[in-house]
Amino acid sequence: MIRVSGKEVAAKVRQEVQQACARFIESTGNRPCLAVILVGDDPASATYVASKGKACDQMGFLHRDYHLEATISENELIKLITALNEDIAVDGILVQLPLPSHVNEHKVLDTVSADKDVDGLHPTNMGKLILGTPVFIPCTPGGILRLLDEYEIDTVGKQVVVVGRSNIVGKPIAALLMQKGRDATVTICHSRTADLAFHTCSADILIVAIGSPLAITASMVKEGAVVIDVGMNRMSDTSRKRGYRLVGDVDFDQVAPKCFAITPVPGGVGPMTIAMLMKNTLHAAVLHHGRSS
Ligand code: NDP
């Protein structure tokens, strides 16, 4: 069984981006700049935002962090994004999700200029992805593709089952894997799917993004499958100093012995997401400054 190390591949991606960034700065005199907007005090979101800032520092990027009160109005948030869209010093804009319930997430994400949309969630970028001409691939699906490539896991003609249909993971990874070149036969499952195990058991490659701890058990996985576990769930654990441990949507200990390859949690898909965000931010800077890095 191959334990797919997102930690190792992410380090490789980060090194590539760091080197490309150094070349970019040398040739343009500009530093890529990422603006990150965090609304409210969700501890997990605050941790992700801090990691993104640290990664920017490591890459040689500039970053601006906007920490806004949970009570901010939708209009004020949109005003800030509009100002960042117009700011030529800013290459990428990331709005940390989830947003408070009084804010319309779609409206906010649609405000981010498509050419600064390093999360790849703008309708224009989603549309291009579906058409097979992506500009910014959403970070987690981009990370999954890179993991498959690094471990030479071929998707041509394979039965891929994606469990979860979110806009940030399930829909885009399904759309990417069905494109010409990737050539997978893709099934998408969700909470209303009848007989989930029937579908998961047919998967050569099973991708799970549901946010339900340890939900995928050994009897739901085919012998020799590749399993990509996107889930990141906090499970109470009093033996840990922080009071919890991270677990995936897949019961790793049970499922791993049946697999050809599997991603662990933590250390699988998670580290890839930030690495791909760094790649997208550099890509945005290159597009803005019109030179290749
Ligand atoms: P969402 O909560 O937006 O969506 C969950 C999806 O899973 C929905 O489509 C839902 O169906 C489906 N679902 C929920 N429960 C079940 C079930 N029991 N059986 C089948 N389908 C189910 O999820 P996200 O994509 O945002 O996140 C999923 C998980 O991935 C979370 O744990 C999150 O923390 C993690 N994550 C990790 C990232 C990383 O970098 N590693 C990045 C992003 C997310 P329906 O549509 O019918 O409601």
CSV table of C-alpha atoms and ligand atoms in Angstrom, one decimal:
chain,number,residue,atom,x,y,z
A,1,MET,CA,0.0,0.0,0.0
A,2,ILE,CA,1.3,3.4,-1.0
A,3,ARG,CA,0.8,6.2,1.6
A,4,VAL,CA,0.5,9.3,-0.6
A,5,SER,CA,2.4,12.0,1.1
A,6,GLY,CA,0.9,15.4,0.4
A,7,LYS,CA,3.4,16.8,2.8
A,8,GLU,CA,6.3,15.8,0.5
A,9,VAL,CA,4.6,16.8,-2.7
A,10,ALA,CA,3.5,20.1,-1.2
A,11,ALA,CA,7.1,20.8,-0.2
A,12,LYS,CA,8.2,20.2,-3.8
A,13,VAL,CA,5.5,22.5,-5.2
A,14,ARG,CA,6.4,25.2,-2.7
A,15,GLN,CA,10.1,24.9,-3.7
A,16,GLU,CA,9.1,25.3,-7.4
A,17,VAL,CA,7.0,28.3,-6.6
A,18,GLN,CA,9.7,29.9,-4.5
A,19,GLN,CA,12.2,29.5,-7.3
A,20,ALA,CA,9.8,30.8,-9.9
A,21,CYS,CA,8.9,33.7,-7.7
A,22,ALA,CA,12.6,34.6,-7.4
A,23,ARG,CA,12.9,34.7,-11.2
A,24,PHE,CA,9.7,36.7,-11.4
A,25,ILE,CA,10.9,39.3,-9.0
A,26,GLU,CA,14.2,39.5,-10.8
A,27,SER,CA,12.7,40.0,-14.2
A,28,THR,CA,9.8,42.3,-13.3
A,29,GLY,CA,10.9,44.1,-10.1
A,30,ASN,CA,7.5,43.2,-8.6
A,31,ARG,CA,6.6,40.9,-5.7
A,32,PRO,CA,3.4,38.8,-6.0
A,33,CYS,CA,0.8,40.1,-3.5
A,34,LEU,CA,-2.0,38.1,-2.0
A,35,ALA,CA,-4.9,39.8,0.0
A,36,VAL,CA,-6.6,37.5,2.4
A,37,ILE,CA,-10.0,38.4,3.9
A,38,LEU,CA,-11.2,36.7,7.1
A,39,VAL,CA,-14.6,37.5,8.5
A,40,GLY,CA,-15.3,36.6,12.1
A,41,ASP,CA,-13.5,34.5,14.6
A,42,ASP,CA,-13.8,30.9,13.5
A,43,PRO,CA,-10.7,29.3,15.0
A,44,ALA,CA,-10.2,26.8,12.1
A,45,SER,CA,-10.5,29.7,9.5
A,46,ALA,CA,-8.0,31.8,11.6
A,47,THR,CA,-5.5,28.9,11.6
A,48,TYR,CA,-5.8,28.5,7.8
A,49,VAL,CA,-5.4,32.3,7.2
A,50,ALA,CA,-2.3,32.3,9.4
A,51,SER,CA,-0.8,29.4,7.5
A,52,LYS,CA,-1.5,31.2,4.2
A,53,GLY,CA,0.4,34.3,5.5
A,54,LYS,CA,3.3,32.1,6.6
A,55,ALA,CA,3.4,30.4,3.2
A,56,CYS,CA,3.4,33.8,1.4
A,57,ASP,CA,6.4,34.8,3.5
A,58,GLN,CA,8.2,31.6,2.6
A,59,MET,CA,7.5,32.1,-1.1
A,60,GLY,CA,8.8,35.7,-1.1
A,61,PHE,CA,5.3,37.1,-1.7
A,62,LEU,CA,3.7,40.1,-0.1
A,63,HIS,CA,0.5,39.6,1.7
A,64,ARG,CA,-2.2,41.7,3.2
A,65,ASP,CA,-4.5,40.3,5.9
A,66,TYR,CA,-7.9,41.8,6.5
A,67,HIS,CA,-9.6,40.5,9.7
A,68,LEU,CA,-13.1,41.8,9.7
A,69,GLU,CA,-15.8,41.7,12.4
A,70,ALA,CA,-18.4,39.0,12.0
A,71,THR,CA,-21.0,41.7,12.0
A,72,ILE,CA,-19.6,43.5,8.9
A,73,SER,CA,-22.3,44.2,6.3
A,74,GLU,CA,-22.3,42.6,2.9
A,75,ASN,CA,-22.0,46.0,1.3
A,76,GLU,CA,-18.9,46.9,3.3
A,77,LEU,CA,-17.3,43.6,2.4
A,78,ILE,CA,-18.1,44.1,-1.2
A,79,LYS,CA,-16.7,47.6,-1.0
A,80,LEU,CA,-13.4,46.2,0.3
A,81,ILE,CA,-13.2,43.6,-2.5
A,82,THR,CA,-13.9,46.2,-5.1
A,83,ALA,CA,-11.1,48.4,-3.8
A,84,LEU,CA,-8.7,45.4,-3.9
A,85,ASN,CA,-9.8,44.6,-7.4
A,86,GLU,CA,-8.8,48.1,-8.5
A,87,ASP,CA,-5.5,48.1,-6.5
A,88,ILE,CA,-2.7,47.3,-9.0
A,89,ALA,CA,-0.4,46.2,-6.2
A,90,VAL,CA,-2.7,43.2,-5.4
A,91,ASP,CA,-2.5,40.1,-7.6
A,92,GLY,CA,-4.7,37.7,-5.8
A,93,ILE,CA,-7.7,38.0,-3.5
A,94,LEU,CA,-8.9,35.2,-1.3
A,95,VAL,CA,-12.0,35.3,0.8
A,96,GLN,CA,-11.8,32.7,3.6
A,97,LEU,CA,-14.9,30.6,3.8
A,98,PRO,CA,-17.3,30.1,5.4
A,99,LEU,CA,-18.8,33.6,5.6
A,100,PRO,CA,-21.4,34.6,8.3
A,101,SER,CA,-24.9,33.6,7.4
A,102,HIS,CA,-26.1,37.2,6.8
A,103,VAL,CA,-23.6,37.6,3.9
A,104,ASN,CA,-24.5,36.1,0.5
A,105,GLU,CA,-21.4,34.0,-0.3
A,106,HIS,CA,-22.2,33.9,-4.1
A,107,LYS,CA,-22.5,37.6,-4.3
A,108,VAL,CA,-19.3,38.2,-2.5
A,109,LEU,CA,-17.3,35.6,-4.5
A,110,ASP,CA,-18.7,37.0,-7.7
A,111,THR,CA,-17.3,40.4,-6.8
A,112,VAL,CA,-13.7,39.2,-6.8
A,113,SER,CA,-12.2,40.1,-10.2
A,114,ALA,CA,-11.8,36.9,-12.2
A,115,ASP,CA,-8.2,37.7,-12.9
A,116,LYS,CA,-7.4,37.9,-9.1
A,117,ASP,CA,-9.6,34.9,-8.2
A,118,VAL,CA,-6.8,32.6,-7.0
A,119,ASP,CA,-9.3,30.3,-5.4
A,120,GLY,CA,-10.8,29.7,-8.8
A,121,LEU,CA,-14.4,30.1,-7.5
A,122,HIS,CA,-15.6,33.0,-9.7
A,123,PRO,CA,-18.2,31.9,-12.3
A,124,THR,CA,-16.0,32.9,-15.2
A,125,ASN,CA,-13.2,30.6,-13.8
A,126,MET,CA,-15.6,27.8,-13.1
A,127,GLY,CA,-17.0,28.1,-16.6
A,128,LYS,CA,-13.6,28.0,-18.1
A,129,LEU,CA,-12.8,24.9,-16.0
A,130,ILE,CA,-15.9,23.1,-17.3
A,131,LEU,CA,-15.0,24.1,-20.9
A,132,GLY,CA,-11.5,22.5,-20.4
A,133,THR,CA,-9.6,25.8,-20.6
A,134,PRO,CA,-9.0,26.6,-16.9
A,135,VAL,CA,-7.1,29.7,-15.8
A,136,PHE,CA,-7.2,29.2,-12.0
A,137,ILE,CA,-7.9,25.7,-10.8
A,138,PRO,CA,-9.5,25.7,-7.3
A,139,CYS,CA,-6.7,24.8,-4.9
A,140,THR,CA,-7.9,21.5,-3.4
A,141,PRO,CA,-8.8,19.9,-6.7
A,142,GLY,CA,-5.6,21.3,-8.2
A,143,GLY,CA,-3.7,19.6,-5.3
A,144,ILE,CA,-5.4,16.3,-5.9
A,145,LEU,CA,-4.5,16.3,-9.6
A,146,ARG,CA,-0.9,17.0,-8.7
A,147,LEU,CA,-0.9,14.1,-6.2
A,148,LEU,CA,-2.2,11.8,-8.8
A,149,ASP,CA,0.4,13.0,-11.3
A,150,GLU,CA,3.3,12.7,-8.8
A,151,TYR,CA,2.4,9.2,-7.9
A,152,GLU,CA,1.8,8.3,-11.6
A,153,ILE,CA,-1.8,7.3,-10.9
A,154,ASP,CA,-3.4,7.1,-14.3
A,155,THR,CA,-7.0,8.2,-14.6
A,156,VAL,CA,-7.7,7.2,-18.3
A,157,GLY,CA,-10.7,4.9,-18.5
A,158,LYS,CA,-10.8,4.6,-14.7
A,159,GLN,CA,-14.0,4.6,-12.7
A,160,VAL,CA,-13.7,7.6,-10.4
A,161,VAL,CA,-16.3,8.1,-7.7
A,162,VAL,CA,-16.5,11.6,-6.0
A,163,VAL,CA,-18.4,11.7,-2.8
A,164,GLY,CA,-19.5,15.3,-2.1
A,165,ARG,CA,-20.7,17.9,-4.5
A,166,SER,CA,-19.4,21.2,-3.0
A,167,ASN,CA,-18.3,24.0,-5.3
A,168,ILE,CA,-14.8,24.0,-3.9
A,169,VAL,CA,-14.0,20.3,-4.1
A,170,GLY,CA,-16.6,17.8,-5.4
A,171,LYS,CA,-17.9,19.6,-8.5
A,172,PRO,CA,-14.5,20.9,-9.8
A,173,ILE,CA,-12.6,17.7,-9.2
A,174,ALA,CA,-15.3,15.8,-11.0
A,175,ALA,CA,-15.3,18.2,-13.9
A,176,LEU,CA,-11.5,18.1,-14.2
A,177,LEU,CA,-11.2,14.3,-14.2
A,178,MET,CA,-13.8,13.9,-16.9
A,179,GLN,CA,-11.9,16.3,-19.3
A,180,LYS,CA,-10.1,14.9,-22.4
A,181,GLY,CA,-6.6,14.0,-21.3
A,182,ARG,CA,-7.8,12.9,-17.8
A,183,ASP,CA,-10.5,10.7,-19.4
A,184,ALA,CA,-12.0,9.2,-16.3
A,185,THR,CA,-15.6,8.0,-16.1
A,186,VAL,CA,-16.9,10.0,-13.1
A,187,THR,CA,-19.8,9.4,-10.8
A,188,ILE,CA,-20.8,12.1,-8.2
A,189,CYS,CA,-22.5,11.1,-5.0
A,190,HIS,CA,-24.0,13.2,-2.3
A,191,SER,CA,-26.2,13.0,0.8
A,192,ARG,CA,-29.3,12.0,-1.3
A,193,THR,CA,-27.5,9.2,-3.1
A,194,ALA,CA,-29.3,5.9,-2.7
A,195,ASP,CA,-26.9,3.1,-1.8
A,196,LEU,CA,-23.7,5.0,-1.5
A,197,ALA,CA,-21.7,1.8,-0.9
A,198,PHE,CA,-22.8,0.4,-4.2
A,199,HIS,CA,-21.2,3.4,-6.0
A,200,THR,CA,-18.0,3.6,-3.8
A,201,CYS,CA,-17.4,-0.1,-4.2
A,202,SER,CA,-17.2,0.4,-8.0
A,203,ALA,CA,-14.5,3.0,-7.7
A,204,ASP,CA,-11.0,2.5,-9.0
A,205,ILE,CA,-10.3,6.0,-7.6
A,206,LEU,CA,-12.5,7.1,-4.7
A,207,ILE,CA,-12.4,10.8,-3.8
A,208,VAL,CA,-14.2,11.7,-0.6
A,209,ALA,CA,-15.1,15.3,0.5
A,210,ILE,CA,-18.1,15.2,2.8
A,211,GLY,CA,-17.0,16.5,6.2
A,212,SER,CA,-18.2,13.4,8.1
A,213,PRO,CA,-15.5,11.8,10.3
A,214,LEU,CA,-14.5,8.2,9.4
A,215,ALA,CA,-17.7,7.7,7.3
A,216,ILE,CA,-16.1,5.6,4.6
A,217,THR,CA,-15.4,2.1,6.0
A,218,ALA,CA,-13.5,-0.9,4.6
A,219,SER,CA,-16.7,-2.6,3.3
A,220,MET,CA,-17.3,0.5,1.1
A,221,VAL,CA,-14.0,0.3,-0.8
A,222,LYS,CA,-12.9,-2.0,-3.6
A,223,GLU,CA,-9.7,-4.1,-3.1
A,224,GLY,CA,-6.8,-2.3,-4.8
A,225,ALA,CA,-8.5,1.1,-5.0
A,226,VAL,CA,-6.9,4.5,-4.8
A,227,VAL,CA,-8.5,6.6,-2.0
A,228,ILE,CA,-8.2,10.4,-1.8
A,229,ASP,CA,-9.5,11.6,1.5
A,230,VAL,CA,-10.2,15.4,1.5
A,231,GLY,CA,-12.0,15.4,4.8
A,232,MET,CA,-10.6,17.4,7.7
A,233,ASN,CA,-12.6,16.9,10.9
A,234,ARG,CA,-11.7,17.7,14.5
A,235,MET,CA,-12.4,14.8,16.8
A,236,SER,CA,-12.3,15.3,20.5
A,237,ASP,CA,-9.2,13.8,22.0
A,238,THR,CA,-8.3,14.6,25.6
A,239,SER,CA,-4.9,12.9,25.3
A,240,ARG,CA,-3.8,15.8,23.0
A,241,LYS,CA,-2.8,19.2,24.4
A,242,ARG,CA,-5.2,21.0,22.0
A,243,GLY,CA,-8.1,18.7,23.0
A,244,TYR,CA,-8.7,17.2,19.5
A,245,ARG,CA,-7.1,15.4,16.6
A,246,LEU,CA,-7.7,15.7,12.9
A,247,VAL,CA,-9.4,12.8,11.1
A,248,GLY,CA,-10.5,12.4,7.6
A,249,ASP,CA,-13.8,11.2,6.1
A,250,VAL,CA,-12.2,7.8,5.5
A,251,ASP,CA,-11.5,5.3,8.3
A,252,PHE,CA,-7.8,5.1,7.4
A,253,ASP,CA,-6.8,2.3,9.7
A,254,GLN,CA,-9.5,0.0,8.3
A,255,VAL,CA,-9.4,1.1,4.7
A,256,ALA,CA,-5.7,1.4,4.1
A,257,PRO,CA,-4.9,-2.3,4.0
A,258,LYS,CA,-7.3,-2.8,1.0
A,259,CYS,CA,-5.9,0.1,-1.0
A,260,PHE,CA,-3.3,0.4,-3.7
A,261,ALA,CA,-2.7,3.9,-2.5
A,262,ILE,CA,-4.4,6.2,0.0
A,263,THR,CA,-3.9,9.8,1.4
A,264,PRO,CA,-3.6,10.1,5.2
A,265,VAL,CA,-5.2,12.8,7.3
A,266,PRO,CA,-3.3,14.9,8.3
A,267,GLY,CA,-0.5,15.1,5.7
A,268,GLY,CA,-2.4,14.2,2.6
A,269,VAL,CA,-4.6,16.6,0.6
A,270,GLY,CA,-4.4,19.3,3.3
A,271,PRO,CA,-0.8,20.6,2.7
A,272,MET,CA,-1.5,20.5,-1.1
A,273,THR,CA,-4.2,23.1,-0.8
A,274,ILE,CA,-2.0,25.9,0.4
A,275,ALA,CA,0.8,25.0,-1.9
A,276,MET,CA,-1.6,25.2,-4.9
A,277,LEU,CA,-2.8,28.6,-3.6
A,278,MET,CA,0.8,29.8,-3.7
A,279,LYS,CA,1.0,28.5,-7.3
A,280,ASN,CA,-2.2,30.3,-8.3
A,281,THR,CA,-1.0,33.5,-6.7
A,282,LEU,CA,2.2,33.5,-8.7
A,283,HIS,CA,0.2,32.7,-11.8
A,284,ALA,CA,-2.0,35.7,-11.2
A,285,ALA,CA,1.1,37.9,-10.8
A,286,VAL,CA,2.6,36.6,-14.0
A,287,LEU,CA,-0.7,37.3,-15.9
A,288,HIS,CA,-0.8,40.8,-14.4
A,289,HIS,CA,2.7,41.7,-15.3
A,290,GLY,CA,2.5,40.0,-18.7
A,291,ARG,CA,5.8,38.2,-18.4
A,292,SER,CA,6.5,34.5,-18.0
A,293,SER,CA,8.3,33.5,-14.8
B,1,NDP,P1,-19.5,20.8,2.1
B,1,NDP,O1,-19.9,20.7,3.5
B,1,NDP,O2,-19.6,22.1,1.3
B,1,NDP,O3,-20.3,19.7,1.3
B,1,NDP,C1,-20.3,18.4,1.7
B,1,NDP,C2,-20.8,17.5,0.6
B,1,NDP,O4,-20.8,16.2,1.1
B,1,NDP,C3,-22.2,17.8,0.2
B,1,NDP,O5,-22.3,17.7,-1.2
B,1,NDP,C4,-23.1,16.8,0.9
B,1,NDP,O6,-24.2,16.4,0.1
B,1,NDP,C5,-22.1,15.6,0.9
B,1,NDP,N1,-22.4,14.7,2.0
B,1,NDP,C6,-22.4,15.0,3.3
B,1,NDP,N2,-22.6,13.9,4.1
B,1,NDP,C7,-22.7,12.9,3.2
B,1,NDP,C8,-22.8,11.5,3.4
B,1,NDP,N3,-23.0,10.9,4.6
B,1,NDP,N4,-22.9,10.8,2.3
B,1,NDP,C9,-22.7,11.3,1.0
B,1,NDP,N5,-22.6,12.6,0.8
B,1,NDP,C10,-22.5,13.4,1.9
B,1,NDP,O7,-18.0,20.2,2.0
B,1,NDP,P2,-16.6,20.7,1.5
B,1,NDP,O8,-16.3,20.1,0.2
B,1,NDP,O9,-16.4,22.1,1.8
B,1,NDP,O10,-15.7,19.9,2.6
B,1,NDP,C11,-15.7,18.5,2.8
B,1,NDP,C12,-14.7,18.1,3.7
B,1,NDP,O11,-13.4,18.4,3.2
B,1,NDP,C13,-14.7,18.8,5.1
B,1,NDP,O12,-14.2,17.9,6.1
B,1,NDP,C14,-13.7,20.0,4.9
B,1,NDP,O13,-13.1,20.4,6.1
B,1,NDP,C15,-12.7,19.3,4.0
B,1,NDP,N6,-11.9,20.2,3.2
B,1,NDP,C16,-10.5,20.0,3.2
B,1,NDP,C17,-9.7,20.7,2.4
B,1,NDP,C18,-8.3,20.4,2.4
B,1,NDP,O14,-7.5,21.3,2.1
B,1,NDP,N7,-7.9,19.2,2.8
B,1,NDP,C19,-10.3,21.8,1.6
B,1,NDP,C20,-11.7,21.9,1.6
B,1,NDP,C21,-12.5,21.1,2.4
B,1,NDP,P3,-25.4,17.5,-0.2
B,1,NDP,O15,-24.9,18.3,-1.3
B,1,NDP,O16,-26.5,16.6,-0.6
B,1,NDP,O17,-25.7,18.2,1.1
